[in-house]
Amino acid sequence: MINVVRRTPTKLVGVVSAAGMIIAEHYRQERRRHAMAQDLDRLNQQITGLQGQLEVLKKQQHSGQTSVDGRIKRRFRSRERTMSNITSTTADDYNSALDSSDMEFYDISDEETSKASTLTPLDDVLKDIDIKLEDPLQLRNALSQLENLLFDYPSSTEVLWRIGKAHQRIAMEVTDISYKMVHLNAGLDVCRQGIEINPKSGDVHKWYAILLGSRSSHQGIRDKLRDSSEFKHHIDLAIQLIPEDATCYYLLGRYVMEIASLKWYERKAVATLFDKLPECTYQQALENLLQADRMGDKDWKINKLSIAKCYFALGDYKEGLKWLDEANNITKAVLEEEGIEQEIAQLLSKYNGYR
């Protein structure tokens, strides 16, 4: 459907790939082991925290203080409920999870989890996590930290949309389609919760749209088109709420460009499934992409390539070549833009004669 700027994948159009029953069962088991391992790790952290908090209570009682900070009380109740849920799991289940050879895949170091302590201001914790969300090697670590933060900030849309982003980024790093869909659907679920909590959060709408776009790569035409309509709704809302975000204009530009590129027979086929598609033109797509270029990074390679393609579609080959050259001259490595060099080379070969 749509590419996502720099922090999102470049391929958003794909075909449904059905996973076999064996693969599906394998990943169900992996998810179960993963969840149990996270529970055990969280239990260890909670026990350590409770020990420290008990010491605080003892000191308060010793000094004659009878009131306990409400936040500590809430934390105790939250931990007790969680510990009760965790201890209901059988020992055999935990042993099975811990015996998995893939456990290091989900390991979180004590140093990293300590940074997510509720004693640290949330903004500072999120700044640290934002850095990790841009590092493929730290994505699962960041996701675990964010999920732990929900114990203390269950209604924080700032935490929720970042969980959605983490799921999307992990989905783009794996190759198995069923595992991708597990993360994409999990990300959509958590962003949907964020929208219910705070429908005025532009970032929640933005990442909900991005996750929809990523999922469309692995859906049939009917589901793809249904998601397309929902994508447009949420990206429009995101632009209204965070008009300073260049990524939103890029996403809208890519959406309009893809709709404009449909052949007449493709539009006719779509009309048999839905009433109609929105009227989209390459000129509209170009305006959004140029706005994204003005607001975004100057080394935004995929956006410059998209602008070039719009100019080519409009018949302005000289201007298209100008933007294509700019894209080609950007050498900064960006993970999500890998693979577009081949497309740039093909377009240069095709349009070089118009110089």
Coordinates of C-alpha atoms in Angstrom, one line a residue:
M1 CA 0.0 0.0 0.0
I2 CA 2.3 2.7 1.2
N3 CA 6.0 3.1 2.1
V4 CA 6.8 4.7 5.5
V5 CA 9.3 7.3 5.8
R6 CA 12.8 6.2 7.0
R7 CA 11.5 4.5 10.1
T8 CA 9.2 2.2 8.2
P9 CA 9.5 -0.4 5.4
T10 CA 9.7 0.6 1.7
K11 CA 7.5 -2.3 0.4
L12 CA 3.9 -2.1 1.5
V13 CA 2.3 -4.0 -1.4
G14 CA 2.4 -7.7 -1.3
V15 CA 0.5 -11.0 -1.8
V16 CA -1.1 -13.2 0.9
S17 CA 1.3 -15.9 2.0
A18 CA -0.4 -18.6 4.0
A19 CA 1.7 -20.3 6.7
G20 CA 1.4 -24.0 7.0
M21 CA -0.1 -25.6 10.1
I22 CA 3.4 -26.7 11.4
I23 CA 4.8 -23.2 11.2
A24 CA 1.7 -21.8 12.8
E25 CA 1.9 -24.2 15.7
H26 CA 5.6 -23.5 16.0
Y27 CA 5.0 -19.8 16.5
R28 CA 2.2 -20.4 18.9
Q29 CA 4.6 -22.3 21.0
E30 CA 7.3 -19.7 20.6
R31 CA 4.8 -16.9 21.7
R32 CA 3.8 -19.0 24.7
R33 CA 7.4 -19.5 25.8
H34 CA 8.2 -15.9 25.1
A35 CA 5.2 -14.7 27.3
M36 CA 6.2 -17.1 30.1
A37 CA 9.8 -16.0 30.0
Q38 CA 8.8 -12.4 30.2
D39 CA 6.5 -13.2 33.1
L40 CA 9.3 -14.9 35.0
D41 CA 11.7 -12.0 34.3
R42 CA 9.1 -9.5 35.4
L43 CA 8.4 -11.5 38.5
N44 CA 12.1 -11.4 39.4
Q45 CA 12.1 -7.6 39.0
Q46 CA 8.9 -7.2 41.0
I47 CA 10.3 -9.3 43.9
T48 CA 13.4 -7.1 44.0
G49 CA 11.2 -4.0 43.9
L50 CA 8.9 -5.3 46.7
Q51 CA 11.9 -6.0 48.9
G52 CA 13.0 -2.4 48.6
Q53 CA 9.5 -1.1 49.2
L54 CA 9.1 -3.3 52.3
E55 CA 12.2 -1.7 53.7
V56 CA 10.7 1.7 53.2
L57 CA 7.5 0.6 55.0
K58 CA 9.5 -0.7 57.9
K59 CA 11.4 2.5 58.3
Q60 CA 8.1 4.5 58.1
Q61 CA 6.5 2.3 60.8
H62 CA 9.6 2.6 62.9
S63 CA 9.5 6.4 62.8
G64 CA 5.8 6.5 63.7
Q65 CA 4.6 7.4 60.2
T66 CA 1.2 5.9 59.5
S67 CA 0.6 7.1 56.0
V68 CA 2.0 5.4 53.0
D69 CA 2.4 7.1 49.7
G70 CA -0.6 6.2 47.5
R71 CA 1.7 5.4 44.6
I72 CA 3.5 2.7 46.6
K73 CA 0.1 1.2 47.6
R74 CA -1.0 1.1 44.0
R75 CA 2.3 -0.5 43.0
F76 CA 1.9 -3.1 45.7
R77 CA -1.6 -4.0 44.5
S78 CA -0.4 -4.2 40.9
R79 CA 2.6 -6.4 41.7
E80 CA 0.5 -8.7 44.0
R81 CA -2.1 -9.2 41.2
T82 CA 0.7 -9.9 38.7
M83 CA 2.5 -12.3 41.0
S84 CA -0.7 -14.1 41.7
N85 CA -1.2 -14.6 37.9
I86 CA 2.3 -15.7 37.4
T87 CA 2.5 -18.2 40.2
S88 CA -0.7 -19.9 38.9
T89 CA 1.4 -21.1 35.9
T90 CA 2.8 -24.6 36.5
A91 CA 6.5 -25.2 37.2
D92 CA 6.6 -27.5 34.2
D93 CA 5.6 -24.7 31.9
Y94 CA 8.3 -22.4 33.2
N95 CA 10.9 -25.2 32.9
S96 CA 9.8 -25.8 29.3
A97 CA 10.1 -22.1 28.5
L98 CA 13.5 -21.8 30.1
D99 CA 14.9 -24.8 28.3
S100 CA 14.2 -23.1 25.0
S101 CA 17.4 -22.6 23.0
D102 CA 16.0 -19.2 21.8
M103 CA 15.7 -17.6 25.2
E104 CA 18.6 -15.3 24.6
F105 CA 16.6 -13.8 21.7
Y106 CA 14.3 -12.2 24.3
D107 CA 16.9 -11.5 27.0
I108 CA 16.9 -8.1 28.7
S109 CA 19.9 -7.1 30.7
D110 CA 19.6 -5.8 34.3
E111 CA 21.2 -2.5 33.2
E112 CA 18.5 -1.8 30.6
T113 CA 15.5 -2.8 32.7
S114 CA 16.7 -0.7 35.5
K115 CA 16.4 2.4 33.3
A116 CA 12.7 1.7 33.0
S117 CA 12.2 2.1 36.8
T118 CA 9.2 4.1 37.7
L119 CA 11.5 6.2 39.9
T120 CA 12.8 7.7 36.6
P121 CA 10.6 10.4 35.0
L122 CA 8.7 8.8 32.1
D123 CA 10.0 11.3 29.6
D124 CA 13.6 10.3 30.3
V125 CA 12.8 6.6 30.0
L126 CA 11.0 7.2 26.7
K127 CA 14.0 9.1 25.3
D128 CA 16.2 6.1 26.0
I129 CA 13.7 3.8 24.4
D130 CA 13.3 6.0 21.3
I131 CA 17.0 5.5 20.6
K132 CA 16.6 1.7 20.9
L133 CA 13.6 1.7 18.6
E134 CA 16.0 2.9 15.8
D135 CA 18.4 0.0 16.4
P136 CA 17.3 -3.4 15.1
L137 CA 19.4 -5.1 17.7
Q138 CA 17.6 -3.3 20.5
L139 CA 14.0 -3.6 19.3
R140 CA 12.9 -6.5 21.5
N141 CA 14.7 -5.0 24.5
A142 CA 12.7 -1.8 23.9
L143 CA 9.4 -3.7 23.5
S144 CA 10.0 -5.4 26.8
Q145 CA 10.7 -2.1 28.6
L146 CA 7.6 -0.5 27.1
E147 CA 5.4 -3.5 28.2
N148 CA 6.8 -3.2 31.7
L149 CA 6.0 0.5 31.8
L150 CA 2.4 -0.3 31.3
F151 CA 2.2 -1.6 34.8
D152 CA 2.7 2.0 36.0
Y153 CA 1.3 3.9 33.1
P154 CA -1.6 1.8 31.7
S155 CA -3.3 4.8 30.2
S156 CA -0.3 6.5 28.6
T157 CA -0.7 6.9 24.9
E158 CA 3.0 7.8 24.7
V159 CA 3.8 4.3 25.9
L160 CA 1.1 2.6 23.8
W161 CA 2.0 4.1 20.4
R162 CA 5.7 3.2 21.0
I163 CA 4.6 -0.4 21.7
G164 CA 2.9 -0.3 18.3
K165 CA 6.0 1.1 16.7
A166 CA 8.2 -1.6 18.3
H167 CA 5.9 -4.3 16.9
Q168 CA 6.0 -2.8 13.5
R169 CA 9.7 -2.5 13.5
I170 CA 10.2 -6.1 14.7
A171 CA 7.7 -7.3 12.0
M172 CA 9.9 -5.7 9.3
E173 CA 13.0 -7.5 10.6
V174 CA 11.6 -11.0 10.4
T175 CA 11.1 -13.0 7.3
D176 CA 8.4 -15.5 8.3
I177 CA 4.9 -14.2 7.3
S178 CA 3.0 -15.7 10.2
Y179 CA 5.5 -14.1 12.7
K180 CA 5.2 -10.8 10.9
M181 CA 1.4 -10.9 11.2
V182 CA 1.6 -11.7 14.9
H183 CA 3.5 -8.5 15.6
L184 CA 1.5 -6.4 13.2
N185 CA -1.8 -7.4 14.7
A186 CA -0.4 -7.0 18.2
G187 CA 0.7 -3.5 17.3
L188 CA -2.7 -2.7 15.8
D189 CA -4.4 -3.9 18.9
V190 CA -2.4 -1.7 21.3
C191 CA -2.7 1.4 19.0
R192 CA -6.5 0.8 18.9
Q193 CA -6.5 0.9 22.7
G194 CA -4.5 4.1 22.6
I195 CA -7.1 5.7 20.2
E196 CA -9.9 4.7 22.6
I197 CA -8.0 6.3 25.5
N198 CA -7.0 9.4 23.7
P199 CA -8.5 10.0 20.2
K200 CA -6.6 13.3 20.1
S201 CA -3.1 11.6 20.0
G202 CA -1.7 12.2 16.5
D203 CA 1.1 9.7 17.1
V204 CA -1.3 6.9 17.9
H205 CA -3.3 7.5 14.6
K206 CA 0.0 7.8 12.7
W207 CA 1.3 4.4 13.9
Y208 CA -2.0 2.8 13.5
A209 CA -2.0 3.8 9.9
I210 CA 1.6 2.6 9.4
L211 CA 0.8 -0.8 10.9
L212 CA -2.2 -1.0 8.5
G213 CA 0.0 -0.2 5.6
S214 CA 2.6 -2.8 6.6
R215 CA -0.1 -5.5 7.0
S216 CA -1.5 -4.8 3.6
S217 CA 1.6 -6.3 2.1
H218 CA 0.4 -9.7 3.2
Q219 CA -3.3 -9.5 2.5
G220 CA -5.7 -10.3 -0.3
I221 CA -7.2 -7.5 -2.4
R222 CA -10.5 -7.3 -0.5
D223 CA -8.7 -6.9 2.9
K224 CA -6.1 -4.7 1.4
L225 CA -8.7 -2.2 0.1
R226 CA -10.6 -2.3 3.4
D227 CA -7.4 -1.4 5.2
S228 CA -6.7 1.2 2.6
S229 CA -9.8 3.1 3.5
E230 CA -9.1 2.9 7.2
F231 CA -5.5 4.0 6.6
K232 CA -6.6 7.2 4.8
H233 CA -9.0 8.0 7.7
H234 CA -6.2 7.7 10.3
I235 CA -3.5 9.5 8.4
D236 CA -5.8 12.4 7.7
L237 CA -6.5 12.6 11.5
A238 CA -2.8 12.4 12.2
I239 CA -2.1 15.4 9.9
Q240 CA -4.8 17.4 11.7
L241 CA -3.3 16.6 15.1
I242 CA 0.4 16.8 14.3
P243 CA 0.7 19.0 11.2
E244 CA 4.4 19.5 11.9
D245 CA 5.2 15.7 11.3
A246 CA 6.7 15.3 7.8
T247 CA 6.2 11.6 7.9
C248 CA 2.4 12.0 7.8
Y249 CA 2.6 14.0 4.5
Y250 CA 4.9 11.4 3.0
L251 CA 2.4 8.6 3.9
L252 CA -0.5 10.5 2.4
G253 CA 1.5 11.3 -0.7
R254 CA 2.4 7.7 -1.2
Y255 CA -1.2 6.6 -0.6
V256 CA -2.5 9.1 -3.2
M257 CA 0.3 8.1 -5.7
E258 CA -0.7 4.5 -5.4
I259 CA -4.4 5.1 -6.0
A260 CA -3.5 7.4 -8.9
S261 CA -1.4 4.7 -10.5
L262 CA -4.3 2.2 -10.7
K263 CA -5.2 1.2 -14.3
W264 CA -8.7 1.5 -15.5
Y265 CA -9.4 -2.2 -15.3
E266 CA -8.0 -2.3 -11.7
R267 CA -10.4 0.5 -10.8
K268 CA -13.3 -1.4 -12.3
A269 CA -12.3 -4.5 -10.3
V270 CA -12.2 -2.5 -7.2
A271 CA -15.7 -1.0 -7.9
T272 CA -17.1 -4.6 -7.7
L273 CA -16.0 -4.8 -4.1
F274 CA -16.5 -1.2 -2.9
D275 CA -18.6 1.7 -4.0
K276 CA -15.7 3.8 -5.2
L277 CA -12.2 4.9 -4.6
P278 CA -11.2 8.4 -3.7
E279 CA -10.3 10.7 -6.6
C280 CA -6.5 10.9 -6.5
T281 CA -4.1 12.5 -8.9
Y282 CA -0.3 12.5 -9.3
Q283 CA -0.4 16.3 -8.7
Q284 CA -2.0 15.8 -5.3
A285 CA 0.5 13.2 -4.4
L286 CA 3.4 15.4 -5.5
E287 CA 2.1 18.3 -3.4
N288 CA 2.2 16.1 -0.2
L289 CA 5.6 14.7 -1.0
L290 CA 7.1 18.1 -1.7
Q291 CA 5.7 19.3 1.7
A292 CA 7.3 16.3 3.3
D293 CA 10.6 17.2 1.7
R294 CA 10.4 20.8 2.9
M295 CA 9.7 19.6 6.5
G296 CA 11.9 16.5 6.6
D297 CA 15.5 15.4 6.4
K298 CA 17.4 16.5 3.4
D299 CA 18.8 13.0 2.9
W300 CA 15.4 11.4 2.7
K301 CA 16.1 9.2 -0.2
I302 CA 12.8 7.3 -0.5
N303 CA 10.8 10.5 -0.5
K304 CA 13.0 12.1 -3.2
L305 CA 12.6 8.9 -5.3
S306 CA 8.8 9.2 -4.9
I307 CA 8.8 12.8 -6.0
A308 CA 10.8 11.8 -9.1
K309 CA 8.2 9.1 -10.0
C310 CA 5.4 11.7 -9.7
Y311 CA 7.1 14.0 -12.1
F312 CA 7.7 11.2 -14.5
A313 CA 4.0 10.2 -14.3
L314 CA 3.1 13.9 -15.0
G315 CA 5.4 14.0 -18.1
D316 CA 8.0 16.4 -16.6
Y317 CA 11.0 14.2 -17.2
K318 CA 13.7 16.9 -16.7
E319 CA 12.4 17.7 -13.2
G320 CA 12.0 14.0 -12.5
L321 CA 15.6 13.4 -13.4
K322 CA 16.7 16.2 -11.1
W323 CA 15.0 14.6 -8.1
L324 CA 16.2 11.1 -9.2
D325 CA 19.8 12.4 -9.3
E326 CA 19.3 13.8 -5.8
A327 CA 18.1 10.5 -4.5
N328 CA 20.9 8.7 -6.2
N329 CA 23.5 11.0 -4.7
I330 CA 22.5 10.2 -1.1
T331 CA 24.9 7.7 0.3
K332 CA 23.8 7.7 3.9
A333 CA 22.7 4.1 4.8
V334 CA 19.2 3.8 6.2
L335 CA 17.9 0.4 6.9
E336 CA 14.4 0.9 5.7
E337 CA 15.6 2.3 2.3
E338 CA 17.8 -0.7 1.4
G339 CA 16.9 -2.1 -1.9
I340 CA 15.7 1.1 -3.6
E341 CA 19.1 1.5 -5.4
Q342 CA 18.1 -1.0 -8.0
E343 CA 14.8 0.9 -8.7
I344 CA 16.8 4.2 -9.0
A345 CA 19.2 2.6 -11.4
Q346 CA 16.4 1.2 -13.6
L347 CA 14.7 4.7 -13.7
L348 CA 17.9 6.4 -14.6
S349 CA 18.4 3.9 -17.4
K350 CA 14.9 4.5 -18.6
Y351 CA 14.8 8.3 -18.5
N352 CA 18.4 9.3 -19.1
G353 CA 17.6 10.1 -22.7
Y354 CA 15.4 13.1 -21.7
R355 CA 18.4 15.0 -20.3

